[in-house]
Short mmCIF file of C-alpha atoms and ligand atoms in Angstrom, two decimals:
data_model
loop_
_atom_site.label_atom_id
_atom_site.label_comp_id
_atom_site.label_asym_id
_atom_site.label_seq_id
_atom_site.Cartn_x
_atom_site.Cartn_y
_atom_site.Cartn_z
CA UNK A 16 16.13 30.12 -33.07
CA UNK A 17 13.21 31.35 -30.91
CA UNK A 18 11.24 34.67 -31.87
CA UNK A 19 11.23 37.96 -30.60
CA UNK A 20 7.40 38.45 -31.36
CA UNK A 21 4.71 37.05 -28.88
CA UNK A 22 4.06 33.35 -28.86
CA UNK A 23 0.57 31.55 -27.79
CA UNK A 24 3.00 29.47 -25.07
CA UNK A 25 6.24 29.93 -23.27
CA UNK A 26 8.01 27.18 -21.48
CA UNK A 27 8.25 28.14 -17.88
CA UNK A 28 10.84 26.50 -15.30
CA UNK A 29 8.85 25.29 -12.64
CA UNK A 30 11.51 23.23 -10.97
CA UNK A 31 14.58 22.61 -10.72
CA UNK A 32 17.21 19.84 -8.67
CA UNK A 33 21.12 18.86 -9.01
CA UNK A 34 23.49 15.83 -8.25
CA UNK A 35 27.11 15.91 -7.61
CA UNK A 36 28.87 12.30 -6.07
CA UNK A 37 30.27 12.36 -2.56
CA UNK A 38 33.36 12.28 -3.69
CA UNK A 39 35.87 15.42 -4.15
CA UNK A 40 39.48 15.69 -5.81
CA UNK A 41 41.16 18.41 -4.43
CA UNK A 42 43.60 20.49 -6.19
CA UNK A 43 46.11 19.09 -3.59
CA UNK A 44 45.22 15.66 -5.25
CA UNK A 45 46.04 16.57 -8.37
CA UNK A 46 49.53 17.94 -7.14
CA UNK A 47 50.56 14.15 -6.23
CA UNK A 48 49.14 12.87 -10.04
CA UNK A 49 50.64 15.61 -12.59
CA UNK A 50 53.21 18.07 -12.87
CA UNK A 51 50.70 20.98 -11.25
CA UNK A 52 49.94 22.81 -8.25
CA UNK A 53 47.21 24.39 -6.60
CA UNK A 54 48.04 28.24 -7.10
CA UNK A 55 48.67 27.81 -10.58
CA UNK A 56 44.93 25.88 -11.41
CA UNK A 57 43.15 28.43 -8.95
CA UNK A 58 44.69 31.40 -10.85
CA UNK A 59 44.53 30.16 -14.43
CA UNK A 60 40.91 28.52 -13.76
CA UNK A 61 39.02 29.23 -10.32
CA UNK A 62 39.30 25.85 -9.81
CA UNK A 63 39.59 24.64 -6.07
CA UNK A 64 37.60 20.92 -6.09
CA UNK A 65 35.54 18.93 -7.91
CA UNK A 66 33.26 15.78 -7.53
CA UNK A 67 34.25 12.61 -8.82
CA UNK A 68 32.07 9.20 -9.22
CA UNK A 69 32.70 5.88 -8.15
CA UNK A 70 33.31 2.95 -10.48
CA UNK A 71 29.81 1.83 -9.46
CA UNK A 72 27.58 5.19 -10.12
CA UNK A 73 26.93 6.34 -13.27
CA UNK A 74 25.89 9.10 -14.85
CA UNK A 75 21.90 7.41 -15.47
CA UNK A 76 22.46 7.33 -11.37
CA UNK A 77 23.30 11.03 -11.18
CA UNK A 78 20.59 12.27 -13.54
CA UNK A 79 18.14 10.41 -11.34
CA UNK A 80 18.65 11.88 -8.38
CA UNK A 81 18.50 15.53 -10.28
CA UNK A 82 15.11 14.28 -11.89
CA UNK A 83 13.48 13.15 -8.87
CA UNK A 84 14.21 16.95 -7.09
CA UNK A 85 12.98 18.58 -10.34
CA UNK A 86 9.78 17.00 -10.10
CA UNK A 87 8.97 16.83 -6.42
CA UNK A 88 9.61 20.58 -7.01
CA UNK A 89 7.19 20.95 -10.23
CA UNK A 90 4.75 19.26 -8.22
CA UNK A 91 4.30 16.96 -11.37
CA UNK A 92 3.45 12.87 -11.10
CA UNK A 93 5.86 11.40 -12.80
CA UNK A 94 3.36 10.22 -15.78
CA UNK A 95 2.86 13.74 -16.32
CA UNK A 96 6.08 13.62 -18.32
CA UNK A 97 5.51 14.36 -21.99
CA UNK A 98 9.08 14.37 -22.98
CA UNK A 99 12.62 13.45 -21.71
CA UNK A 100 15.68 15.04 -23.41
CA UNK A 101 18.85 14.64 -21.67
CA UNK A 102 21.84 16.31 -22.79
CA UNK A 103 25.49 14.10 -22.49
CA UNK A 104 28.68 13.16 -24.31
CA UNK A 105 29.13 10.45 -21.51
CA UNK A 106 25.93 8.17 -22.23
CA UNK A 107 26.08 4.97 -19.70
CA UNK A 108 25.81 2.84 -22.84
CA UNK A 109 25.74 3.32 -26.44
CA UNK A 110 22.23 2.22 -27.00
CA UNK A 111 19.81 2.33 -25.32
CA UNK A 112 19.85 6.46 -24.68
CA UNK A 113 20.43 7.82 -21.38
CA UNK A 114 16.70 9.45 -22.02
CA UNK A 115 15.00 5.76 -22.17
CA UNK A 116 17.15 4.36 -19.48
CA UNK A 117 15.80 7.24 -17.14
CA UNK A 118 12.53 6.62 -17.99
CA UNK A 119 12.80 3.39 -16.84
CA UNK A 120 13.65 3.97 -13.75
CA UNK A 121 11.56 6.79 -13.13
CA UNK A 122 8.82 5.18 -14.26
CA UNK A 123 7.75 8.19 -16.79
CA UNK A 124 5.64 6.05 -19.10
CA UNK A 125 4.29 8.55 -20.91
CA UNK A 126 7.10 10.35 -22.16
CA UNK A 127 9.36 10.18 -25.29
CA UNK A 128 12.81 10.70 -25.19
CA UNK A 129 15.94 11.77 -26.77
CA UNK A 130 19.70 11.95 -26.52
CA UNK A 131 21.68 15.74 -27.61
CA UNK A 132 25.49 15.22 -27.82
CA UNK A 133 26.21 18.81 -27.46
CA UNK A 134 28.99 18.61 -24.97
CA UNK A 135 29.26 21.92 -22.91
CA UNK A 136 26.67 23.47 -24.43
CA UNK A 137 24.24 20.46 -24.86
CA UNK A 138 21.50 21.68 -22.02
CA UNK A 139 21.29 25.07 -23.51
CA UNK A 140 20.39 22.91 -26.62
CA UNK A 141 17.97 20.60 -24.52
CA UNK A 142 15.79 23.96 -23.10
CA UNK A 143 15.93 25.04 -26.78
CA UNK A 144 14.15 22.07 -28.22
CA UNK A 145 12.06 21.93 -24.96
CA UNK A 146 11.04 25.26 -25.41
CA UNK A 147 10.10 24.75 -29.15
CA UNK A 148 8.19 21.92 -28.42
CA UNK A 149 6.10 23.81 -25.73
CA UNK A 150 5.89 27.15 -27.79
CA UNK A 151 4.77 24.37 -31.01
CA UNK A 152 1.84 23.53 -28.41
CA UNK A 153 2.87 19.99 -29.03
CA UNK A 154 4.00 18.87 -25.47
CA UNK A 155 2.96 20.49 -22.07
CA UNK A 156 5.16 19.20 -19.92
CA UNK A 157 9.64 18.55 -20.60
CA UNK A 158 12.26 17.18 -18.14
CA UNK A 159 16.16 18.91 -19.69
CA UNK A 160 18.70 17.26 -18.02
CA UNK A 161 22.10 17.90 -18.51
CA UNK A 162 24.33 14.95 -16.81
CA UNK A 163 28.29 14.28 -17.09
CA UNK A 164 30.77 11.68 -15.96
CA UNK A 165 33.82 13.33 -17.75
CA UNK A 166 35.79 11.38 -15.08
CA UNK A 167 35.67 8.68 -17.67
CA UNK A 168 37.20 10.77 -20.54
CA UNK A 169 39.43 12.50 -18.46
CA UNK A 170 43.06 11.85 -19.07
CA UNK A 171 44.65 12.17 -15.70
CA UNK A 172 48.09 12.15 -17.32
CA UNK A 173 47.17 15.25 -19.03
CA UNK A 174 47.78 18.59 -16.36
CA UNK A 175 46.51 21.00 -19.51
CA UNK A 176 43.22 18.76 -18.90
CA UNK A 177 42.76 16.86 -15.69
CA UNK A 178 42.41 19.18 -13.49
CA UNK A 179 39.35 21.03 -14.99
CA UNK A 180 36.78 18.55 -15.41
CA UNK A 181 34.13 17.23 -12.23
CA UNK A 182 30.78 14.35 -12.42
CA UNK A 183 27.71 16.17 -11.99
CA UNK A 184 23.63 15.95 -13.19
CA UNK A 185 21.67 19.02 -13.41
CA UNK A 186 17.36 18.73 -14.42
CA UNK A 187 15.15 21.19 -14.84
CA UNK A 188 10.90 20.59 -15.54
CA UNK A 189 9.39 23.09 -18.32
CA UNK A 190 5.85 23.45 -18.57
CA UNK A 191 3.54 25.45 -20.49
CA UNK A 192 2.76 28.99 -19.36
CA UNK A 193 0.32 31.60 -21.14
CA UNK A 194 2.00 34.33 -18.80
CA UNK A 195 4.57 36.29 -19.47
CA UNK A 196 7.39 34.36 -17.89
CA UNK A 197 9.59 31.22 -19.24
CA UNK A 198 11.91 30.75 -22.10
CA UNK A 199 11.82 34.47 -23.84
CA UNK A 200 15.03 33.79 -26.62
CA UNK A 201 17.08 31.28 -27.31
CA UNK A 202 19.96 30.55 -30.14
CA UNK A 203 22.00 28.09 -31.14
CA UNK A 204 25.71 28.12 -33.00
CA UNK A 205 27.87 25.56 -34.17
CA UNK A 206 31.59 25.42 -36.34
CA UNK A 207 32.08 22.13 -36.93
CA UNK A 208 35.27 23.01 -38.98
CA UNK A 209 37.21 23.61 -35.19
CA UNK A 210 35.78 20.45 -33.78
CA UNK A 211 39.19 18.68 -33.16
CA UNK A 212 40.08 21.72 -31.13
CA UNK A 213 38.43 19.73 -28.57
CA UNK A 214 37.82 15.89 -29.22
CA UNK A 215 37.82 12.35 -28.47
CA UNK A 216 39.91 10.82 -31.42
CA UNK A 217 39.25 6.97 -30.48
CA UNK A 218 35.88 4.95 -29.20
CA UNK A 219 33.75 6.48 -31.99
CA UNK A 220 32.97 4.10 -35.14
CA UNK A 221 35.95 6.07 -37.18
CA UNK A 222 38.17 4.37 -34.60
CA UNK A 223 37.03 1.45 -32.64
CA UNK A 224 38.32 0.67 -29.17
CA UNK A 225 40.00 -2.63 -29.77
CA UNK A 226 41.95 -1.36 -32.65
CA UNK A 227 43.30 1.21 -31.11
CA UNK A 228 43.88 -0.52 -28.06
CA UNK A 229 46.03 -3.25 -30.56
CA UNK A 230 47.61 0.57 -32.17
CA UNK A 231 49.05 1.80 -28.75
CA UNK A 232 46.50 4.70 -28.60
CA UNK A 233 44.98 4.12 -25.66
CA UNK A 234 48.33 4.24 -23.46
CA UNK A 235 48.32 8.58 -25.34
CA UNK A 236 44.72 9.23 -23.91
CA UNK A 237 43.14 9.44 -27.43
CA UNK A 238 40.24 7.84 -26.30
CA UNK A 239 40.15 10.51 -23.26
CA UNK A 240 39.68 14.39 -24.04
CA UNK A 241 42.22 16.34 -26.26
CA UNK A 242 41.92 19.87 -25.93
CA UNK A 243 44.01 23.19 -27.45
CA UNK A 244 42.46 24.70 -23.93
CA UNK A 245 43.93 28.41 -25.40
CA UNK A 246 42.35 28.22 -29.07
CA UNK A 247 38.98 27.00 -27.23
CA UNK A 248 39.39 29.69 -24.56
CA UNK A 249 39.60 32.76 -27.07
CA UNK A 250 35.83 31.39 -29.53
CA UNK A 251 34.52 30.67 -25.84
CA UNK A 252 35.06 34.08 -24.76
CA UNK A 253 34.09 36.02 -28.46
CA UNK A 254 31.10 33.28 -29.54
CA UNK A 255 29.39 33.64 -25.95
CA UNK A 256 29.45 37.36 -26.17
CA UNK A 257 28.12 37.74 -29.60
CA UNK A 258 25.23 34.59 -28.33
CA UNK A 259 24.16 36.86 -25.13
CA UNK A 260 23.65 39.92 -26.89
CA UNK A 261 21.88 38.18 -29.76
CA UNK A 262 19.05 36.89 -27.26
CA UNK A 263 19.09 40.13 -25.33
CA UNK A 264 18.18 42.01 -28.36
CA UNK A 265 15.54 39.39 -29.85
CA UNK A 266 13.76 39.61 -25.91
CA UNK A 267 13.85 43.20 -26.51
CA UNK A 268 16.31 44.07 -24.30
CA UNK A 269 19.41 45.83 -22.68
CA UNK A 270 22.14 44.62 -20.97
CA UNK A 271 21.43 45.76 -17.52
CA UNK A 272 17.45 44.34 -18.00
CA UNK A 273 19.05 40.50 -17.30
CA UNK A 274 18.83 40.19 -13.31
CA UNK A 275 21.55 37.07 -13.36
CA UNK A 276 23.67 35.12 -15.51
CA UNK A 277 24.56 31.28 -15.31
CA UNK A 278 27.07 30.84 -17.24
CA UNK A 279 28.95 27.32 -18.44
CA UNK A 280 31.81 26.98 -15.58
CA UNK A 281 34.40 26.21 -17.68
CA UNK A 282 37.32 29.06 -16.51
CA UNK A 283 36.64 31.69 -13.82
CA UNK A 284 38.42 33.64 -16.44
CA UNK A 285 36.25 33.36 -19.44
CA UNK A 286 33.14 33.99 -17.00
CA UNK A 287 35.36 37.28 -16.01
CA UNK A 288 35.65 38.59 -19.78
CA UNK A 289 32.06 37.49 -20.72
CA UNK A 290 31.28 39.30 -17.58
CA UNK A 291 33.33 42.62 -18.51
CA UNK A 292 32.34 42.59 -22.28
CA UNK A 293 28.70 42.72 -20.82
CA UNK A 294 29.31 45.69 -18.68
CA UNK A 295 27.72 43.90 -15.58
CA UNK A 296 28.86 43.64 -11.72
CA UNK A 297 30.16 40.33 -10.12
CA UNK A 298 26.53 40.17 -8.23
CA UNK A 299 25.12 39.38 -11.66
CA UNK A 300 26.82 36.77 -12.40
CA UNK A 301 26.77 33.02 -10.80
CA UNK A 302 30.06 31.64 -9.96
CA UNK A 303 30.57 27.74 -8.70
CA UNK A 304 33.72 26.27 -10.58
CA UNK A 305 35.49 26.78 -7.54
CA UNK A 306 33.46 23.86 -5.97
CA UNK A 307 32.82 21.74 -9.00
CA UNK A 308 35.11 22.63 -11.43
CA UNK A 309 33.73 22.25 -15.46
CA UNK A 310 31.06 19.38 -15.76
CA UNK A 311 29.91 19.88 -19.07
CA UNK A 312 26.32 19.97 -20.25
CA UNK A 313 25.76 19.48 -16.06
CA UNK A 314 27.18 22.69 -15.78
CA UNK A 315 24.33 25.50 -15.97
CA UNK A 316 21.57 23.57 -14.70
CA UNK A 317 23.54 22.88 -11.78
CA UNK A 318 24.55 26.35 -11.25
CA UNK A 319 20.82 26.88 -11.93
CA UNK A 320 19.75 24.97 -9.20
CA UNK A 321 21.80 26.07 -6.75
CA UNK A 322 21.11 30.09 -7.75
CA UNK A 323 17.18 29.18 -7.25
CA UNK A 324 17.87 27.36 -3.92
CA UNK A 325 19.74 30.20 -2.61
CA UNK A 326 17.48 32.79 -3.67
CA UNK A 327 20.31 34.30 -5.99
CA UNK A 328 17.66 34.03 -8.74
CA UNK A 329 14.18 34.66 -7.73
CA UNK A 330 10.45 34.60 -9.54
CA UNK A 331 10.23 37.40 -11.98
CA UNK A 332 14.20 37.45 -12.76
CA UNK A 333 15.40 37.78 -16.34
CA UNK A 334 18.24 34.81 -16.83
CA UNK A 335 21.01 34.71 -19.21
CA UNK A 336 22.15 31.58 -19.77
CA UNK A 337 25.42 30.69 -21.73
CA UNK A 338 27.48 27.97 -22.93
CA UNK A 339 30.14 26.67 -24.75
CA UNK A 340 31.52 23.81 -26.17
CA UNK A 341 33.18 20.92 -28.27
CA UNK A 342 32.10 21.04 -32.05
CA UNK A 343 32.41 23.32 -31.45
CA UNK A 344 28.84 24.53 -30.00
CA UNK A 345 27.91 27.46 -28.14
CA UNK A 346 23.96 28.97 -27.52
CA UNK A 347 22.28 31.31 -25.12
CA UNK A 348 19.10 31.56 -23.62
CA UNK A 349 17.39 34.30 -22.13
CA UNK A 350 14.54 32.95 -19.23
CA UNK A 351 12.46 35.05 -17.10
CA UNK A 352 11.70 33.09 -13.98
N1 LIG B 22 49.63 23.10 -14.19
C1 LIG B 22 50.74 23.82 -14.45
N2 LIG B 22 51.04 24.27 -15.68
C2 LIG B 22 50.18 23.98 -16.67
C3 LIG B 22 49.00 23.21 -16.46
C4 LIG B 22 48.75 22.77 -15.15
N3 LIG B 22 47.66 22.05 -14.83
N4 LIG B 22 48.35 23.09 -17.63
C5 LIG B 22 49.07 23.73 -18.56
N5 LIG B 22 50.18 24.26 -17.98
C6 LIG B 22 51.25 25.04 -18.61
C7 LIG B 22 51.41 24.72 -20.08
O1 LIG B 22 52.25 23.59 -20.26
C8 LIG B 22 52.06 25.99 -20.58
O2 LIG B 22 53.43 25.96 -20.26
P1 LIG B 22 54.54 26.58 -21.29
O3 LIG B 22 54.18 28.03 -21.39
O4 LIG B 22 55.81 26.28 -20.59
O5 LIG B 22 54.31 25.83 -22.56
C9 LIG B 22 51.40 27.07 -19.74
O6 LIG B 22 50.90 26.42 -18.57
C10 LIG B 22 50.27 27.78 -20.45
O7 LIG B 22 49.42 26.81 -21.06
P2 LIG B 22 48.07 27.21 -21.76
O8 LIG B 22 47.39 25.97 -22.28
O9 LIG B 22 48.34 28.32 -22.75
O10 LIG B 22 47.28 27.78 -20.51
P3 LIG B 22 45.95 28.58 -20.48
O11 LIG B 22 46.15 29.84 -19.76
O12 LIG B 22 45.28 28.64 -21.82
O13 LIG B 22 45.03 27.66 -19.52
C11 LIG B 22 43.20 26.14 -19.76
C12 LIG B 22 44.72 26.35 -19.91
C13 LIG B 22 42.87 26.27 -18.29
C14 LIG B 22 42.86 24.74 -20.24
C15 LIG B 22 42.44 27.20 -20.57
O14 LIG B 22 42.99 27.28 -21.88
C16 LIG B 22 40.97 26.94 -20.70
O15 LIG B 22 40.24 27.00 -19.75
N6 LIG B 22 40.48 26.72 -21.94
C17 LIG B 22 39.06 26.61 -22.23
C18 LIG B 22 38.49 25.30 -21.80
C19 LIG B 22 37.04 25.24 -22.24
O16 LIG B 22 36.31 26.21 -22.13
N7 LIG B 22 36.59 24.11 -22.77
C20 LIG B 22 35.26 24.08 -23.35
C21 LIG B 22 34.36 23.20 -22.67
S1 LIG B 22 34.97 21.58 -22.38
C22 LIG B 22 33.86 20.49 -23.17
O17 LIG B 22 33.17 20.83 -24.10
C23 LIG B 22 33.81 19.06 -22.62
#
């Protein structure tokens, strides 16, 4: 948990940058591969497209891309790096970490790294460690990146699941700030008792691959996503409400002091009763799933990204970021640019 009284530091975002693959699946696609159609996953999600990735990219290849923009847009060299945390349930390999292999290839040699499986909610967890560090006076300088290839976990034989989840990388560069500015309030909420309200049952060491392969489960998508998508709607809706106006009240302030929230795109809906329970217009609130649908821990730095690009979120503005998801795990974050 951050503090409402007055640190030394504050970890400022100084840049931002995004990744999404070329490649869209329509809601007309989906039509032709479940029992769907595209009125009913527009209505019930805001859903219209998302990106998916090849065979060939991965998600080490997406967070790159995200990275590089980040950091051209700091204005950092890449040693300048202190730290790497990258936030994924859809690593490119088991070991080594995401975080190493992207230090590789950026060639940020001075930086240590770490993984955080926090699935929808993992970059909110990322800032919060960032920001910790940074506050700590321990590091200077922290790349977040939040990066997804749910197209990998996705059972497309499953219509309650399919048709939400997109590829994407989100990164965003935190460095130390005396001013006033940069990461004001941040918490962080798990129940681990719900956690197979959304979950993987096979691939993990509980239940390797091969046996269930030799077990049939594979052919029932247990090594893909299982969701009760109405029991995690309702805690999305209640435990991001009760997270936003926690770290509104430990910044010391009101509801209508936060300039813009980014949300986790995970239901146009949800984003809708968040958005109502907060008393705030639809200007104040950034919307994207139509375009990319719900890509996980990618989700609010993307949105992020795109809000600062467009000038939707501008120096000075106080941020509310939320997410949400399997453990389940939920956190906000209250930023002023
Ligand atoms: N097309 C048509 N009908 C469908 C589809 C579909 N794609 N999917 C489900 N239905 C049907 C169901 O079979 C059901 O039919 P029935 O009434 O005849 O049984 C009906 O629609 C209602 O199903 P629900 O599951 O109750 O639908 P709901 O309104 O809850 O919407 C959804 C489902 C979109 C999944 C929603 O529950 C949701 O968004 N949940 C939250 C997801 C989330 O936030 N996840 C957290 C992050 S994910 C992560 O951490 C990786």
């Amino acid at each position: 948990m951050s503090n409402s009284t007055q640190p030394k530091y504050r970890a400022k975002i100084v840049g931002a940058g995004s990744y999404v693959p070329p490649d869209i699946l329509t809601n007309a696609d989906l039509e032709k591969i479940v029992d769907t159609s595209d009125e009913w996953i527009l209505t019930r999600t805001g859903i219209k497209e998302r990106h998916i990735c090849t065979r060939e990219m991965s998600g080490v290849d997406m967070a790159a891309h995200a990275c590089r923009a980040a950091i051209e847009k700091a204005n950092w060299k890449a040693e300048d790096v202190e730290m790497i945390i990258v936030a994924t349930v859809t690593p490119d390999y088991r070991l080594p970490s995401n975080s190493c292999m992207l230090q590789e290839r950026l060639g940020l040699v001075n930086a240590g790294t770490m993984d955080v499986a926090a699935a929808c909610a993992g970059y909110i967890h990322g800032q919060s460690i960032a920001s910790a560090y940074i506050e700590s006076g321990q590091y200077q300088k922290i790349l977040v990146i939040g990066v997804e290839k749910l197209s990998t976990i996705t059972n497309y034989k499953d219509r309650g699941t399919c048709i939400l989840f997109g590829d994407a990388a989100g990164a965003v560069a935190l460095e130390r700030t005396t001013d006033d500015t940069g990461v004001l309030a941040s918490f962080l909420k798990s129940d681990g008792r719900l956690g197979k309200l959304l979950w993987i049952p096979v691939g993990g060491t509980h239940s390797p691959y091969s046996e269930a392969h030799e077990a049939g489960d594979i052919d029932n998508g247990e090594d893909c996503l299982n969701m009760v998508g109405s029991e995690v709607f309702k805690h999305a809706v209640r435990q991001m409400g009760d997270a936003a106006l926690k770290v509104i009240e430990m910044a010391g302030m009101t509801t209508s002091d936060v300039d813009m929230v980014v949300p986790h795109q995970a239901n146009i809906r949800i984003i809708d009763a968040l958005r109502k329970r907060l008393g705030l217009p639809e200007e104040k609130v950034y919307v994207n799933i139509d375009r990319f649908g719900n890509t996980s821990s990618a989700s609010v730095p993307l949105a992020l990204d795109e809000a600062l690009t467009t000038k939707k979120i501008n120096a000075g503005d106080n941020v509310l970021m939320l997410a949400f998801g399997g453990g389940l795990t939920w956190g906000a974050s209250l930023v002023r640019m």
